[in-house]
């Protein structure tokens, strides 16, 4: 049974699903002021919003020194001490020092006072102090104020203050501005992501890589001065290239984010490296992401281990990913157990994949039940997957209905699968219409499947074109099918080429052998795949070249596979070498399979031995089998033997 779950059958959904980077939905890894569920900022965001430009190391000695200076009225020490206490969580201790420093005009203290008030639950008062600090030139305060306005839905004010922060080189401000612009669909978001990423912001680096990757897929040009994608009919600038739009640039930003612990960046970096064949390094990044709790990375790591032959370790990582809700991993576990014949366990994991929202799980259940002969359940799961848009499930359901004698029920599912891009379904529709003698419609579906690379469909198109007399188109399709491994196509292509060649001249002893023609090479390719008629033809061509041993080898292969012509020709070679006993054995096999000439040869052989009754029996068989000239000769020989018997 061909179970879904491995790399090939999961090609439709990919090794892992790509998450679209856009808006606040991607805030899971944001270290800068991501709103928490209570409406406030989390601790990391508060820490990031604080201004420590003038703060010294948080030690007992330093704190004592600043406290002494602050108590003596030193503004800078008040600001630093307030920041130290705020960082430690001592809000009551920090507030008086921050207020005093703020009153004395310290902008860092004004910003940090805003942070403190926000933590106390006074966002509007906090915004007031952030405004004071931002107007005084604090980039951190401008960032915090911009976030404040965005939370309240005032996007114009948010953009103004975030831009002030970003233009001062504040990484968090640049990232927050990019996030706002991307949320609104503004084209300049990528520029600010780049600014933040260049300053080490890991989420900005990740989202910049995602943006570059999407743009690369769309093949959009980029303004190399601003980093903004050029859309519409505008030509690209005359700059010396767009090095930031290369695959290396995508990898560079993923690598930067991954090195800073971004698990999704590590996942995507692993995928890039795996695709490039750098499996060892890819596995290292997958492992890092998997250990950080990324189930898709654990699933991908499992595939790498499976491909390396370590199935047990692969199962461990698939189990971990599946338990975290990864449908691909559950499918992989199902396929693993199905291959071992552990169908109940396989069913459990396929159901888990389905419950996780992976439509492949339902399709796999259909395959599993079909392999066990549980047709009703297979149909149920095929239907479920097909209604969810799984094209191969729709094709499998149609095949099931066709086998059950319901071609009219099968046809719409074949059509749905074919329209969704299933090459097999398009080919099956060709078979369906051919069975109804609607050759024109059948050919159109065969051509559609052949254009998508379906080998058997290309063969059918080639044969149809031969019947229509279009030898050039026939040859083109037969070559496609033959090159893809179709033995029948290779044989038919060889016959087309063979018909164009002049009749071969008889081989004479001492004459050098001519090189093999193209048609003979195609005959040999088909013969090597077990095509009996091709094997006979290769034997005949070898015999014509005088290579009796090669001819006998191919005749024997064909004869042992059931070819009556191969058996007859092998008998001829053996008889020519004086081995009539073995020749008779092969002629007997050919005659019993319906070869009239073999029966006539056996009759002649029996007549020479004086076995007249046996000869007449084979004559009768030859008359029965034909063709006409054989039947005529056999009748005359039978009459002569009869006269001999009655003389």
XYZ file of C-alpha atoms in Angstrom:
647
model
C 0.000 0.000 0.000
C 1.276 3.438 -0.900
C 0.654 5.342 2.308
C 0.821 9.077 2.649
C 3.152 10.522 5.235
C 6.598 10.320 3.718
C 8.378 13.068 1.855
C 6.997 12.193 -1.574
C 3.346 11.904 -0.597
C 3.443 14.989 1.556
C 4.753 17.045 -1.352
C 1.378 18.825 -1.671
C 1.515 20.375 1.803
C 5.287 20.591 2.043
C 7.690 19.615 4.751
C 6.197 22.341 6.952
C 3.485 24.932 6.465
C 4.636 28.445 5.807
C 3.226 31.054 8.161
C 2.419 34.420 6.620
C 4.263 37.258 8.311
C 1.930 40.160 8.679
C 0.500 42.383 11.381
C 0.222 41.665 15.055
C -0.533 37.972 14.460
C 3.203 37.319 14.254
C 3.868 38.864 17.688
C 4.641 35.592 19.454
C 8.381 36.221 19.272
C 8.325 40.000 19.495
C 10.551 41.223 22.275
C 9.425 44.804 21.898
C 6.292 45.880 23.656
C 3.920 43.136 22.567
C 0.575 43.652 24.332
C -0.264 41.021 26.899
C -3.726 39.625 27.540
C -4.450 42.216 30.252
C -3.940 45.143 27.911
C -0.611 46.193 29.481
C 2.889 45.565 28.249
C 4.800 42.530 29.305
C 7.931 42.738 31.466
C 10.308 42.374 28.527
C 8.531 45.212 26.747
C 8.769 47.448 29.771
C 12.437 46.698 30.117
C 12.946 47.504 26.440
C 11.046 50.778 26.776
C 13.210 52.001 29.639
C 16.009 54.413 28.928
C 19.260 53.186 30.502
C 21.587 55.428 28.558
C 22.877 56.959 31.748
C 22.350 54.007 34.103
C 25.352 52.306 35.647
C 25.755 48.616 36.550
C 23.184 47.403 39.065
C 25.434 46.671 42.029
C 25.037 47.395 45.716
C 28.026 49.713 45.720
C 26.837 51.647 42.664
C 23.315 51.942 44.029
C 24.632 53.256 47.371
C 26.782 55.833 45.598
C 23.884 57.060 43.425
C 21.501 57.086 46.376
C 23.891 59.314 48.336
C 24.293 61.669 45.381
C 20.544 61.677 44.680
C 19.772 62.545 48.283
C 22.160 65.469 47.857
C 20.087 66.665 44.865
C 22.131 65.307 41.934
C 19.684 64.994 38.978
C 21.674 62.422 37.027
C 21.961 60.145 40.061
C 18.226 60.495 40.734
C 17.539 59.340 37.179
C 19.974 56.434 37.341
C 18.803 55.290 40.772
C 15.159 55.467 39.709
C 15.953 53.369 36.623
C 17.790 50.797 38.750
C 14.905 50.479 41.203
C 12.372 50.307 38.354
C 14.294 47.525 36.682
C 14.334 45.641 39.996
C 10.558 46.043 40.330
C 10.637 48.470 43.274
C 8.061 50.878 41.883
C 7.413 52.654 45.180
C 11.120 53.278 45.669
C 11.713 54.370 42.066
C 8.819 56.820 41.627
C 9.997 59.712 43.858
C 13.493 59.704 42.350
C 12.118 59.579 38.789
C 9.647 62.386 39.461
C 12.365 64.531 41.005
C 14.741 63.927 38.067
C 11.920 64.577 35.596
C 11.091 67.856 37.300
C 14.728 68.813 36.866
C 14.454 68.190 33.091
C 16.007 64.726 32.730
C 14.441 63.158 29.640
C 15.501 59.584 30.502
C 13.750 59.965 33.831
C 10.611 61.236 32.062
C 10.601 58.177 29.806
C 11.146 55.784 32.700
C 8.476 57.518 34.752
C 6.094 56.817 31.886
C 7.090 53.137 32.043
C 6.462 53.068 35.783
C 3.035 54.697 35.474
C 2.078 52.318 32.688
C 2.954 49.413 34.937
C 0.828 50.903 37.698
C -2.130 51.057 35.304
C -2.133 54.753 34.399
C -1.536 54.632 30.621
C -2.765 58.152 29.872
C -0.509 59.747 32.496
C 2.340 57.552 31.219
C 1.733 58.832 27.697
C 1.998 62.382 28.938
C 5.485 61.818 30.336
C 6.516 59.861 27.235
C 5.471 62.861 25.174
C 7.645 65.118 27.321
C 10.639 62.793 26.863
C 9.973 62.258 23.154
C 9.784 65.990 22.478
C 13.093 66.283 24.307
C 14.579 63.762 21.881
C 14.174 60.364 23.595
C 13.860 57.696 20.904
C 12.740 55.122 23.489
C 9.952 57.439 24.660
C 8.841 58.117 21.077
C 8.657 54.365 20.523
C 6.629 53.842 23.704
C 4.305 56.722 22.827
C 3.781 55.335 19.326
C 2.866 51.936 20.762
C 0.477 53.631 23.163
C -1.358 55.385 20.318
C -1.504 52.247 18.219
C -3.110 50.300 21.072
C -5.822 52.963 21.141
C -6.378 52.803 17.395
C -4.883 56.204 16.601
C -2.682 55.030 13.738
C -1.704 58.476 12.373
C -0.350 59.512 15.796
C 1.260 56.114 16.211
C 3.022 56.422 12.869
C 4.250 59.939 13.672
C 5.917 58.963 16.939
C 7.204 55.604 15.720
C 8.768 57.332 12.746
C 10.427 59.825 15.106
C 11.889 56.915 17.043
C 12.916 54.971 13.941
C 14.620 57.939 12.297
C 16.749 58.347 15.416
C 18.036 54.803 14.865
C 15.944 53.100 17.550
C 15.643 49.424 16.539
C 12.390 48.825 18.408
C 10.873 51.961 16.911
C 11.908 50.901 13.412
C 10.410 47.455 13.921
C 7.158 48.803 15.394
C 6.860 51.259 12.489
C 7.416 48.445 9.985
C 4.797 46.344 11.747
C 2.272 49.198 11.537
C 3.019 49.874 7.868
C 2.826 46.181 6.988
C -0.501 45.955 8.823
C -1.813 48.776 6.623
C -0.263 47.366 3.475
C 2.187 50.234 2.982
C 5.076 49.461 0.664
C 7.754 51.039 2.860
C 7.546 48.460 5.644
C 10.476 46.449 4.305
C 12.842 49.407 4.617
C 12.205 49.745 8.348
C 12.386 46.000 8.894
C 15.844 46.194 7.355
C 16.837 49.068 9.647
C 15.747 47.109 12.717
C 17.314 43.870 11.467
C 20.643 45.559 10.827
C 20.651 46.583 14.485
C 20.141 42.993 15.599
C 16.349 42.794 16.051
C 15.696 39.088 15.550
C 11.980 39.283 14.693
C 12.698 42.039 12.181
C 15.393 39.856 10.601
C 12.928 36.961 10.389
C 10.152 39.035 8.873
C 12.548 40.728 6.472
C 13.641 37.278 5.249
C 10.003 36.278 4.809
C 9.265 39.481 2.858
C 12.292 38.963 0.598
C 11.289 35.349 0.050
C 7.755 36.290 -0.964
C 8.989 39.039 -3.261
C 11.512 36.693 -4.834
C 8.679 34.263 -5.551
C 6.755 37.100 -7.238
C 9.931 38.257 -9.040
C 9.307 41.895 -8.059
C 12.164 44.359 -8.676
C 13.399 46.408 -5.729
C 14.620 49.971 -5.341
C 18.142 49.409 -4.052
C 18.266 52.850 -2.432
C 15.119 52.514 -0.318
C 14.720 48.715 -0.138
C 11.094 49.122 -1.314
C 9.602 46.740 -3.858
C 8.697 48.334 -7.189
C 5.229 47.357 -8.330
C 3.162 48.106 -11.405
C 4.750 48.982 -14.728
C 7.645 50.988 -13.294
C 11.041 49.760 -14.537
C 13.720 48.831 -12.011
C 16.217 51.566 -11.129
C 19.558 51.888 -12.845
C 21.439 50.844 -9.737
C 24.128 48.219 -10.069
C 21.934 45.367 -8.928
C 19.678 44.333 -6.114
C 21.918 42.193 -4.000
C 19.438 42.352 -1.114
C 16.921 40.461 -3.250
C 19.005 37.326 -3.677
C 18.522 33.923 -2.079
C 21.744 34.570 -0.144
C 20.127 37.636 1.427
C 17.097 35.611 2.532
C 19.407 33.041 4.072
C 21.492 35.774 5.693
C 18.518 37.245 7.561
C 17.128 33.856 8.555
C 20.578 32.962 9.855
C 20.833 36.184 11.861
C 17.434 35.641 13.467
C 18.101 31.954 14.093
C 21.449 32.694 15.716
C 19.553 34.905 18.169
C 17.214 32.061 19.094
C 14.301 32.612 16.697
C 12.912 29.102 16.259
C 10.857 29.770 13.130
C 13.858 31.372 11.461
C 15.870 28.272 12.355
C 13.135 26.154 10.766
C 13.206 28.095 7.491
C 16.997 28.225 7.464
C 17.063 24.448 7.874
C 14.690 24.086 4.920
C 16.927 26.259 2.705
C 20.016 24.277 3.650
C 18.277 20.923 3.177
C 17.095 21.927 -0.281
C 20.681 22.873 -1.126
C 21.917 19.481 0.033
C 23.636 20.677 3.218
C 21.798 18.111 5.284
C 24.094 18.084 8.304
C 23.820 21.812 8.936
C 20.100 21.742 8.179
C 19.691 19.089 10.847
C 21.557 21.262 13.340
C 19.105 24.159 12.855
C 16.092 21.843 12.860
C 17.346 20.404 16.144
C 17.719 23.836 17.689
C 14.211 24.856 16.659
C 12.749 21.513 17.720
C 14.300 21.788 21.173
C 12.784 25.268 21.457
C 9.338 23.768 20.869
C 8.819 24.195 17.101
C 6.839 21.069 16.049
C 7.406 21.593 12.331
C 11.153 21.515 12.913
C 10.802 18.313 14.934
C 8.832 16.815 12.039
C 11.451 17.901 9.479
C 14.235 16.542 11.680
C 12.397 13.222 11.751
C 12.409 13.085 7.950
C 16.148 13.794 7.854
C 16.800 10.976 10.319
C 14.512 8.620 8.379
C 16.364 9.423 5.159
C 19.650 8.714 6.950
C 18.355 5.266 7.934
C 17.691 6.032 11.607
C 14.001 5.208 11.671
C 13.795 4.835 15.438
C 15.179 8.314 16.139
C 12.921 9.709 13.436
C 9.920 8.208 15.203
C 10.954 9.902 18.465
C 10.905 13.355 16.867
C 7.732 12.640 14.902
C 6.092 11.587 18.149
C 7.164 14.797 19.817
C 5.866 16.895 16.914
C 2.612 14.930 16.629
C 1.931 15.357 20.343
C 2.322 19.105 19.791
C -0.361 18.967 17.084
C 1.683 18.636 13.898
C -0.413 16.773 11.325
C 2.522 15.983 9.024
C 4.319 14.211 11.852
C 1.191 12.239 12.740
C 0.917 11.169 9.096
C 4.565 10.130 9.085
C 4.016 8.004 12.187
C 0.959 6.472 10.566
C 2.933 5.573 7.445
C 5.719 4.119 9.589
C 3.350 1.799 11.444
C 1.401 0.922 8.286
C 4.640 -0.192 6.610
C 5.231 -2.502 9.587
C 1.747 -3.960 9.285
C 0.624 -2.297 12.534
C -2.638 -1.075 11.063
C -4.429 -0.198 14.281
C -1.595 2.082 15.399
C -1.377 3.568 11.906
C -5.102 4.275 11.981
C -4.763 6.024 15.344
C -2.076 8.362 14.021
C -3.901 9.065 10.779
C -6.952 10.017 12.850
C -4.723 12.275 14.952
C -3.497 13.963 11.765
C -7.090 14.475 10.658
C -8.030 15.922 14.046
C -5.071 18.305 13.715
C -6.627 19.645 10.500
C -4.364 17.819 8.054
C -6.554 16.609 5.192
C -3.870 14.083 4.250
C -4.854 12.162 7.363
C -8.326 11.476 5.974
C -6.862 10.453 2.625
C -4.413 8.137 4.340
C -7.229 6.517 6.285
C -8.947 5.864 2.976
C -5.784 4.247 1.608
C -5.372 2.189 4.768
C -8.934 0.861 4.722
C -8.840 0.221 0.967
C -5.701 -1.893 1.393
C -7.531 -3.969 3.998
C -10.568 -4.448 1.768
C -12.765 -2.242 3.995
C -14.305 -0.481 1.021
C -17.164 1.286 2.795
C -14.853 2.938 5.311
C -12.328 3.774 2.570
C -15.077 5.525 0.595
C -16.143 7.458 3.703
C -12.663 8.864 4.315
C -11.966 9.486 0.650
C -15.174 11.521 0.518
C -14.211 13.511 3.582
C -10.802 14.376 2.139
C -12.249 15.024 -1.323
C -14.865 17.445 0.029
C -12.010 19.235 1.817
C -10.309 19.733 -1.562
C -7.816 16.849 -1.593
C -7.461 16.121 -5.294
C -5.885 12.677 -4.992
C -8.642 11.649 -2.588
C -11.184 12.730 -5.210
C -9.359 10.603 -7.790
C -9.207 7.621 -5.414
C -12.920 7.995 -4.625
C -13.728 8.043 -8.343
C -11.693 4.865 -8.889
C -13.554 3.207 -6.022
C -16.917 4.165 -7.526
C -15.818 3.011 -10.977
C -14.771 -0.361 -9.572
C -18.166 -0.605 -7.885
C -19.858 -0.193 -11.271
C -20.863 3.456 -10.900
C -19.135 5.291 -13.782
C -21.617 8.180 -13.658
C -20.849 8.723 -9.972
C -17.132 8.490 -10.661
C -17.020 10.997 -13.502
C -17.649 14.218 -11.490
C -14.987 13.246 -8.945
C -12.491 12.514 -11.714
C -13.343 15.922 -13.202
C -12.993 17.706 -9.860
C -9.615 16.089 -9.228
C -8.409 16.799 -12.767
C -9.471 20.444 -12.618
C -7.598 20.725 -9.312
C -4.444 19.526 -11.050
C -4.437 15.745 -10.555
C -2.597 14.293 -13.533
C -3.775 10.765 -12.704
C -7.386 11.935 -12.688
C -6.983 13.508 -16.133
C -5.579 10.210 -17.423
C -8.405 8.276 -15.778
C -10.950 10.529 -17.455
C -9.313 9.619 -20.756
C -9.775 5.929 -19.937
C -13.397 6.577 -18.921
C -14.274 8.315 -22.186
C -12.337 5.795 -24.249
C -14.504 3.082 -22.667
C -17.537 4.976 -23.963
C -16.003 5.121 -27.466
C -15.743 8.905 -27.153
C -12.217 8.930 -28.545
C -12.129 12.681 -29.157
C -12.875 13.610 -25.531
C -10.614 10.828 -24.310
C -7.751 12.192 -26.417
C -8.221 15.706 -25.011
C -7.814 14.381 -21.448
C -4.880 12.200 -22.456
C -3.225 15.259 -24.002
C -3.798 17.258 -20.822
C -2.245 14.543 -18.683
C 0.621 14.064 -21.147
C 1.393 17.789 -21.070
C 1.783 17.454 -17.277
C 4.249 14.589 -17.705
C 2.024 11.503 -17.393
C 3.908 8.687 -19.114
C 0.997 6.419 -20.017
C -1.033 9.384 -21.254
C 1.819 10.353 -23.586
C 1.817 6.764 -24.880
C -1.921 6.911 -25.550
C -1.564 10.224 -27.388
C 1.302 8.811 -29.439
C -0.738 5.742 -30.415
C -3.732 7.932 -31.323
C -1.562 10.140 -33.520
C -0.174 7.041 -35.232
C -3.709 5.908 -36.024
C -4.443 9.376 -37.426
C -1.322 9.244 -39.603
C 0.414 12.145 -37.821
C 3.748 10.397 -37.490
C 5.677 13.502 -36.390
C 3.399 14.217 -33.388
C 3.253 10.507 -32.636
C 7.032 10.313 -32.496
C 7.225 13.350 -30.165
C 4.819 11.847 -27.628
C 6.306 8.374 -27.898
C 9.748 9.817 -27.211
C 8.428 11.560 -24.097
C 6.826 8.371 -22.812
C 9.802 6.201 -23.727
C 12.247 8.581 -22.070
C 10.099 8.386 -18.913
C 10.451 4.623 -18.804
C 7.512 3.222 -20.773
C 8.600 -0.042 -22.392
C 5.599 -0.055 -24.730
C 6.383 3.496 -25.875
C 10.025 2.558 -26.489
C 8.900 -0.422 -28.585
C 6.399 1.614 -30.617
C 8.910 4.412 -31.153
C 11.393 1.818 -32.380
C 8.832 0.440 -34.849
C 8.217 3.962 -36.201
C 11.954 4.502 -36.701
C 12.387 0.963 -38.028
C 9.812 1.527 -40.763
C 11.869 4.421 -42.120
C 15.022 2.346 -42.548
C 15.941 0.490 -45.731
C 15.807 -3.308 -45.502
C 19.045 -4.651 -43.978
C 21.438 -6.423 -46.281
C 22.214 -10.080 -45.469
C 25.236 -10.433 -43.235
C 28.218 -12.225 -44.716
C 31.044 -13.857 -42.795
C 34.029 -11.579 -42.224
C 31.990 -8.432 -42.782
C 32.472 -5.928 -39.916
C 29.384 -5.359 -37.771
C 27.676 -2.032 -38.286
C 26.951 0.184 -35.259
C 23.509 -0.139 -33.714
C 20.873 2.175 -35.095
C 18.657 4.391 -32.926
C 15.675 2.134 -33.497
C 17.691 -0.860 -32.255
C 18.673 1.091 -29.142
C 15.005 1.771 -28.386
C 14.148 -1.882 -29.017
C 16.880 -2.836 -26.554
C 15.613 -0.365 -23.938
C 12.156 -1.908 -24.172
C 13.615 -5.415 -24.185
C 15.624 -4.742 -21.056
C 12.356 -3.788 -19.326
C 10.873 -7.163 -20.234
C 8.908 -6.243 -23.365
C 8.596 -9.602 -25.134
C 7.963 -8.321 -28.658
C 10.954 -5.997 -28.318
C 13.084 -8.911 -27.124
C 12.142 -10.912 -30.208
C 12.876 -7.960 -32.474
C 16.273 -7.350 -30.835
C 17.038 -11.029 -31.363
C 16.117 -10.754 -35.035
C 18.321 -7.685 -35.507
C 21.197 -9.433 -33.760
C 20.737 -12.476 -35.996
C 20.753 -10.211 -39.063
C 24.107 -8.819 -37.884
C 25.422 -12.349 -37.506
C 25.525 -12.203 -33.684
C 23.913 -15.599 -33.075
C 24.743 -15.750 -29.358
C 23.095 -12.379 -28.725
C 20.083 -13.398 -30.797
C 19.708 -16.647 -28.858
C 19.916 -14.784 -25.535
C 17.085 -12.441 -26.415
C 14.959 -15.209 -28.003
C 15.374 -17.281 -24.859
C 14.356 -14.381 -22.566
C 11.259 -13.759 -24.647
C 10.400 -17.463 -24.850
C 10.764 -17.990 -21.124
C 8.460 -14.998 -20.574
C 5.801 -16.667 -22.750
C 6.505 -15.313 -26.237
C 5.580 -17.904 -28.867
C 7.576 -16.023 -31.531
C 10.594 -16.033 -29.254
C 10.199 -19.783 -28.691
C 9.856 -20.437 -32.440
C 12.906 -18.336 -33.359
C 14.973 -19.907 -30.588
C 14.048 -23.301 -31.999
C 15.248 -22.220 -35.433
C 18.647 -21.206 -34.046
C 18.989 -24.436 -32.082
C 18.019 -26.555 -35.075
C 20.527 -24.694 -37.215
C 23.209 -25.649 -34.695
C 22.104 -29.289 -34.864
C 20.287 -29.315 -31.505
C 16.960 -30.562 -32.850
C 15.935 -32.142 -29.566
C 15.890 -28.846 -27.668
C 14.524 -27.063 -30.731
C 11.540 -29.437 -30.668
C 10.864 -28.528 -27.030
C 10.636 -24.819 -27.852
C 8.586 -25.442 -31.000
C 6.197 -27.541 -28.946
C 5.783 -24.655 -26.484
C 5.187 -22.226 -29.365
C 2.724 -24.554 -31.126
C 0.724 -25.089 -27.939
C 0.549 -21.284 -27.628
C -0.909 -21.033 -31.152
C 2.091 -20.683 -33.451
C 1.231 -22.407 -36.769
C 4.763 -22.378 -38.203
C 6.072 -24.095 -35.077
C 3.455 -26.830 -35.540
C 4.530 -27.272 -39.185
C 8.197 -27.521 -38.111
C 7.269 -30.224 -35.615
C 5.370 -32.087 -38.335
C 8.384 -31.973 -40.656
C 10.658 -33.104 -37.843
C 8.386 -36.036 -37.033
C 8.188 -36.998 -40.719
C 11.989 -37.119 -41.016
C 12.109 -39.385 -37.978
C 9.478 -41.657 -39.487
C 6.890 -40.781 -36.828
C 4.130 -40.476 -39.411
C 1.130 -40.429 -37.058
C 2.815 -37.758 -34.885
C 3.580 -35.799 -38.032
C -0.068 -35.927 -39.168
C -1.172 -34.710 -35.716
C 1.082 -31.657 -35.948
C -0.063 -31.080 -39.549
C -3.636 -30.911 -38.354
C -2.602 -28.387 -35.699
C -0.776 -26.277 -38.297
C -3.812 -26.304 -40.601
C -5.940 -25.158 -37.679
C -3.590 -22.336 -36.661
C -2.537 -20.994 -40.071
C -1.700 -18.634 -41.619
C -2.934 -19.593 -45.087
C 0.395 -20.571 -46.643
C 1.288 -22.626 -43.558
C -2.110 -24.316 -43.603
C -1.679 -25.158 -47.304
C 1.789 -26.673 -46.801
C 0.606 -28.591 -43.746
C -2.353 -30.013 -45.675
C -0.108 -31.252 -48.475
C 2.313 -32.783 -45.973
C -0.551 -34.450 -44.117
C -1.818 -35.998 -47.365
C 1.658 -37.268 -48.205
C 2.024 -38.811 -44.751
C -1.402 -40.380 -45.077
C -0.411 -41.997 -48.375
C 2.782 -43.240 -46.773
C 0.831 -44.725 -43.877
C -1.673 -46.476 -46.175
C 0.840 -47.656 -48.788
